[in-house]
Amino acid sequence: MNKKHESLLRRDSVQTLLASLVCVLGGLIVGYLVLLIIEPSGAFEAIVAVMKSFLRYPGALKMKYFGQVLVRTAPLLMCALSVLFAYKVGMFNIGAAGQYCAGACAALYAALAWHLPWYVCLILGMAAGALLGMLAGLLRTLFNVNVVISGIMLNWITLYLTNLVLGTVKSPSSPFTKSLQSTNPGALMPSLGLGKLFNNEKSVTIAIPLAVIMAIVVWVVLNKTKFGYELKATGSNYNAARYCGMKENRNIILTMVIAGALAGLGAGLLYLTGIEDWETTISSVPGMGFNGIAVAFLGGLSPIGSILSAFFIQYITTGGGNVDLQVYCSQISSLISALIIYLCAFVAFFKFFIQTRLRKADERKAAKAAQIQEGGEEK
Amino acid sequence: MTLLIQYTLIFASVLMLVALGGCFAERSGVINIGLEGIMVIGALGGALVLKFLPASVGAPVMVLATVVVSALFGLIFSLLLAVAAINFKADQTITGTAMNMLATAAATVAVKAMNTAASGGNDVSSDIAYTHTKDLLLVRIGGFEFNWFMVVAVLCLIAAYVALYKTRFGLRLRACGEHPQAADSVGINVYKMRYAGVLISGLLGGLGGIVYITAGVSVWKFENGVAGFGFLALAVMIFGAWHPLKIALAALLFGFCRALGNVYSGFGFLLAMNIPSVVYNMLPYIISLIVLAFTSKKSRAPKAEGIPYDKGSR
């Protein structure tokens, strides 16, 4: 029994899962402490409300909100895939937020101004994200500009550009873009009966399975193909990859194109469901891309792990709206997810800690065994 | 025209302070992407002083208290980066990104909780107003509004230059950013130096935060963070080649671009060109991207930045 437990602990994936759980627990505990500081009397109730998220609603309503959480999980997962794909090739794609903006811009503009069907809008959104990713990749390979810095700059440029472009298709009475439902229903992604499972929630569409399929595709590409292997090799040692005859610059640009496309697609998967419209007056880059970073790291940088962590982060974020707004505020969930990413930075250390403990235990056991053997020889 | 100069100077002060902060951290070998978050927390500290200290204390006390508290807030917040990056050898980019998200979320939660409690649940905004005390920070000479913070910024610039290039401490700090193993081998405590670098960046970043939110406005909505200024400061730092004096010049250039966005409507010919205002908002970022493209080929970045120092791998 004990032996089985130990060998389980030795597996990398188990260690990652354990580390992620510790991060989540840490985030929740600090979140709870913050609630306690604000107002001790209702704090426990509030943290439970956050953690119960949509589960606290009765029957039919529960399914409806469950559906909405899933709808928002899809783009979050795509942003996480974008971040982790680039990270595997040694680049920190903080530009996912901007690529997400670009995707939203292209998809919504194509839908509202040109009245194109949903699949074309989706592809255009993807292309816009890819273009932005390519720009970052080119800046990196041609001019040696760090992708983190160029990504940050492009995030803001894209945000303002998106506001400018989508400002031309906004509804006259509000800062939001016109609704797809009334302007161009053909741009709404088809539900294929999926909505029926969630109490006829209209926003539940094929976007959700599509995101999961993309996660699997990313996993296959990274782990099972020569292309993925080359990319990872470029990431771990640029010069060695070059020495082996890999086209290292092409690989970097391609990676950023793919990462950008994933984030751009994510935006399409959200905005083409009609669940929300773009607000053309926002003055900060949407958090989706940054949350993608949280999701990717919480998921142990694995596409499959990201599916779980994306759902979890979205679950908690939705739960934030449950707190008593007369006393607390919904940003408590952003605080919790920010804390979780901060703790994720310690994952490497945490795994190192487990490994050291295991090694020490091994050494002790070996020493004991040696002692027994020695004792035996003496006899 | 005076308005343009005024805004240029104040924005340049912000960028210079924060970029100098980034410079200290990176020169010691730690990348500080979290400057944006440090600014938010520093701004929060300063805004609280401006809100709660009565205007009757007089200008010198007010300026001093604001400076000290916001710098202290920034410093404490930067400990998050120092502990993670130096003691736990965590990835500095992730830590910094997390700090940015954390700062905005924490400041929003804190301010909202404060407002909610003070108003009994009627006011759930994330605003702090400091209308009555803001005037104490200003000195009017003719039609020109000087800000005491500009003086603070210039003092910080001089201090930063002297500290980095004219003292033993500066030499040691820079050594830790270039070749920590070599520095360690001659008896410099790399961890201590990196702590110093990060904490100084927190101090200057926090200071930059309060200068930014008092530039022009007298109410700040903390939900919005500091709108990317921390990131712009990073660009200023890179453009300034990690050197205080060049950073000052870069800050002036970027400050000018940013100021244009605020006051372009006052210029007939700019207004006549009918450029949407978002273009002016984009301008500093576009320019920094172009500038980076031309200057990054032969980067002057500290060689060991971003690499956690491990004593065992010497």
Short mmCIF file of N, CA and C in Angstrom, two decimals, chain A residues 195-264:
data_model
loop_
_atom_site.label_atom_id
_atom_site.label_comp_id
_atom_site.label_asym_id
_atom_site.label_seq_id
_atom_site.Cartn_x
_atom_site.Cartn_y
_atom_site.Cartn_z
N GLY A 195 -27.64 23.29 -26.78
CA GLY A 195 -28.31 24.20 -25.87
C GLY A 195 -29.41 23.50 -25.09
N LYS A 196 -30.03 22.49 -25.73
CA LYS A 196 -31.14 21.78 -25.07
C LYS A 196 -30.67 21.11 -23.78
N LEU A 197 -29.41 20.67 -23.79
CA LEU A 197 -28.88 20.01 -22.59
C LEU A 197 -28.79 20.98 -21.42
N PHE A 198 -28.68 22.25 -21.75
CA PHE A 198 -28.49 23.24 -20.69
C PHE A 198 -29.71 24.14 -20.57
N ASN A 199 -30.86 23.53 -20.48
CA ASN A 199 -32.08 24.28 -20.25
C ASN A 199 -32.26 25.35 -21.33
N ASN A 200 -32.01 24.99 -22.59
CA ASN A 200 -32.19 25.90 -23.71
C ASN A 200 -31.39 27.20 -23.61
N GLU A 201 -30.22 27.12 -23.02
CA GLU A 201 -29.36 28.30 -22.97
C GLU A 201 -28.83 28.53 -24.40
N LYS A 202 -29.17 29.70 -24.94
CA LYS A 202 -28.88 29.95 -26.36
C LYS A 202 -27.38 30.05 -26.65
N SER A 203 -26.62 30.50 -25.66
CA SER A 203 -25.21 30.74 -25.95
C SER A 203 -24.38 29.46 -25.98
N VAL A 204 -24.98 28.34 -25.57
CA VAL A 204 -24.23 27.08 -25.62
C VAL A 204 -24.19 26.59 -27.07
N THR A 205 -23.00 26.55 -27.64
CA THR A 205 -22.88 26.19 -29.05
C THR A 205 -21.76 25.19 -29.22
N ILE A 206 -21.45 24.91 -30.47
CA ILE A 206 -20.35 23.98 -30.75
C ILE A 206 -19.00 24.57 -30.35
N ALA A 207 -19.00 25.83 -29.89
CA ALA A 207 -17.75 26.44 -29.46
C ALA A 207 -17.08 25.61 -28.37
N ILE A 208 -17.90 25.04 -27.49
CA ILE A 208 -17.35 24.32 -26.34
C ILE A 208 -16.61 23.05 -26.78
N PRO A 209 -17.29 22.14 -27.53
CA PRO A 209 -16.53 20.97 -28.00
C PRO A 209 -15.35 21.36 -28.89
N LEU A 210 -15.51 22.43 -29.66
CA LEU A 210 -14.43 22.86 -30.54
C LEU A 210 -13.17 23.21 -29.75
N ALA A 211 -13.37 23.90 -28.62
CA ALA A 211 -12.22 24.27 -27.79
C ALA A 211 -11.54 23.04 -27.24
N VAL A 212 -12.35 22.06 -26.81
CA VAL A 212 -11.77 20.83 -26.26
C VAL A 212 -10.99 20.10 -27.35
N ILE A 213 -11.57 20.07 -28.56
CA ILE A 213 -10.87 19.41 -29.67
C ILE A 213 -9.53 20.11 -29.93
N MET A 214 -9.54 21.44 -29.89
CA MET A 214 -8.30 22.18 -30.11
C MET A 214 -7.25 21.82 -29.06
N ALA A 215 -7.72 21.63 -27.81
CA ALA A 215 -6.78 21.26 -26.75
C ALA A 215 -6.12 19.92 -27.08
N ILE A 216 -6.93 18.99 -27.58
CA ILE A 216 -6.39 17.67 -27.92
C ILE A 216 -5.42 17.79 -29.10
N VAL A 217 -5.81 18.62 -30.08
CA VAL A 217 -4.93 18.81 -31.24
C VAL A 217 -3.59 19.38 -30.80
N VAL A 218 -3.64 20.37 -29.92
CA VAL A 218 -2.39 20.97 -29.45
C VAL A 218 -1.54 19.93 -28.74
N TRP A 219 -2.20 19.08 -27.95
CA TRP A 219 -1.46 18.03 -27.24
C TRP A 219 -0.78 17.09 -28.23
N VAL A 220 -1.55 16.69 -29.27
CA VAL A 220 -0.99 15.77 -30.27
C VAL A 220 0.19 16.43 -30.99
N VAL A 221 -0.01 17.67 -31.42
CA VAL A 221 1.05 18.35 -32.17
C VAL A 221 2.31 18.46 -31.33
N LEU A 222 2.14 18.84 -30.07
CA LEU A 222 3.33 19.06 -29.23
C LEU A 222 4.02 17.75 -28.87
N ASN A 223 3.24 16.70 -28.64
CA ASN A 223 3.84 15.48 -28.09
C ASN A 223 4.03 14.34 -29.08
N LYS A 224 3.28 14.37 -30.18
CA LYS A 224 3.30 13.20 -31.05
C LYS A 224 3.80 13.48 -32.47
N THR A 225 4.21 14.71 -32.76
CA THR A 225 4.64 14.96 -34.14
C THR A 225 6.08 15.45 -34.17
N LYS A 226 6.69 15.30 -35.33
CA LYS A 226 8.06 15.75 -35.53
C LYS A 226 8.10 17.28 -35.42
N PHE A 227 7.07 17.90 -35.98
CA PHE A 227 6.98 19.36 -35.95
C PHE A 227 7.02 19.87 -34.51
N GLY A 228 6.19 19.24 -33.67
CA GLY A 228 6.16 19.65 -32.26
C GLY A 228 7.50 19.43 -31.59
N TYR A 229 8.12 18.33 -31.93
CA TYR A 229 9.43 18.03 -31.34
C TYR A 229 10.46 19.09 -31.73
N GLU A 230 10.42 19.48 -33.01
CA GLU A 230 11.35 20.51 -33.48
C GLU A 230 11.12 21.82 -32.75
N LEU A 231 9.84 22.15 -32.58
CA LEU A 231 9.52 23.41 -31.89
C LEU A 231 10.07 23.39 -30.47
N LYS A 232 9.82 22.28 -29.78
CA LYS A 232 10.28 22.21 -28.40
C LYS A 232 11.81 22.24 -28.33
N ALA A 233 12.45 21.60 -29.30
CA ALA A 233 13.91 21.61 -29.33
C ALA A 233 14.42 23.04 -29.52
N THR A 234 13.76 23.79 -30.41
CA THR A 234 14.15 25.18 -30.62
C THR A 234 14.02 25.96 -29.33
N GLY A 235 12.94 25.65 -28.60
CA GLY A 235 12.69 26.37 -27.35
C GLY A 235 13.73 26.06 -26.30
N SER A 236 14.14 24.78 -26.21
CA SER A 236 15.05 24.47 -25.11
C SER A 236 16.49 24.84 -25.43
N ASN A 237 16.87 24.80 -26.68
CA ASN A 237 18.20 25.30 -27.02
C ASN A 237 18.25 25.77 -28.46
N TYR A 238 18.17 27.06 -28.59
CA TYR A 238 18.11 27.74 -29.88
C TYR A 238 19.29 27.35 -30.76
N ASN A 239 20.47 27.39 -30.18
CA ASN A 239 21.67 27.14 -30.99
C ASN A 239 21.81 25.67 -31.37
N ALA A 240 21.45 24.79 -30.42
CA ALA A 240 21.54 23.37 -30.73
C ALA A 240 20.58 23.01 -31.85
N ALA A 241 19.37 23.58 -31.80
CA ALA A 241 18.38 23.30 -32.83
C ALA A 241 18.91 23.75 -34.19
N ARG A 242 19.55 24.90 -34.18
CA ARG A 242 20.09 25.44 -35.40
C ARG A 242 21.20 24.54 -35.94
N TYR A 243 22.00 24.04 -35.02
CA TYR A 243 23.12 23.17 -35.38
C TYR A 243 22.61 21.87 -35.98
N CYS A 244 21.43 21.42 -35.50
CA CYS A 244 20.86 20.20 -36.03
C CYS A 244 20.16 20.42 -37.37
N GLY A 245 20.24 21.62 -37.87
CA GLY A 245 19.64 21.88 -39.17
C GLY A 245 18.17 22.24 -39.12
N MET A 246 17.66 22.56 -37.94
CA MET A 246 16.28 23.03 -37.88
C MET A 246 16.27 24.52 -38.24
N LYS A 247 15.16 24.92 -38.85
CA LYS A 247 15.06 26.34 -39.21
C LYS A 247 14.53 27.08 -37.99
N GLU A 248 15.47 27.55 -37.15
CA GLU A 248 15.05 28.05 -35.85
C GLU A 248 14.20 29.32 -35.95
N ASN A 249 14.53 30.20 -36.87
CA ASN A 249 13.74 31.43 -36.98
C ASN A 249 12.35 31.14 -37.51
N ARG A 250 12.29 30.25 -38.50
CA ARG A 250 10.99 29.87 -39.03
C ARG A 250 10.15 29.26 -37.92
N ASN A 251 10.77 28.43 -37.09
CA ASN A 251 10.05 27.79 -36.00
C ASN A 251 9.47 28.81 -35.02
N ILE A 252 10.27 29.82 -34.72
CA ILE A 252 9.80 30.82 -33.76
C ILE A 252 8.62 31.59 -34.34
N ILE A 253 8.74 31.99 -35.60
CA ILE A 253 7.63 32.73 -36.20
C ILE A 253 6.39 31.86 -36.27
N LEU A 254 6.57 30.61 -36.70
CA LEU A 254 5.43 29.70 -36.80
C LEU A 254 4.74 29.51 -35.45
N THR A 255 5.56 29.38 -34.41
CA THR A 255 5.00 29.20 -33.08
C THR A 255 4.12 30.39 -32.71
N MET A 256 4.64 31.58 -32.95
CA MET A 256 3.87 32.77 -32.59
C MET A 256 2.61 32.88 -33.44
N VAL A 257 2.70 32.47 -34.72
CA VAL A 257 1.51 32.48 -35.57
C VAL A 257 0.45 31.55 -34.99
N ILE A 258 0.89 30.35 -34.61
CA ILE A 258 -0.07 29.38 -34.07
C ILE A 258 -0.64 29.88 -32.74
N ALA A 259 0.25 30.39 -31.88
CA ALA A 259 -0.22 30.90 -30.60
C ALA A 259 -1.23 32.02 -30.81
N GLY A 260 -0.92 32.92 -31.73
CA GLY A 260 -1.83 34.03 -32.01
C GLY A 260 -3.15 33.52 -32.55
N ALA A 261 -3.08 32.54 -33.44
CA ALA A 261 -4.31 31.99 -34.02
C ALA A 261 -5.19 31.38 -32.94
N LEU A 262 -4.56 30.68 -31.99
CA LEU A 262 -5.34 30.06 -30.92
C LEU A 262 -6.07 31.12 -30.10
N ALA A 263 -5.36 32.18 -29.74
CA ALA A 263 -6.00 33.23 -28.94
C ALA A 263 -7.09 33.92 -29.74
N GLY A 264 -6.81 34.20 -31.03
CA GLY A 264 -7.80 34.86 -31.88
C GLY A 264 -9.05 34.01 -32.02
#
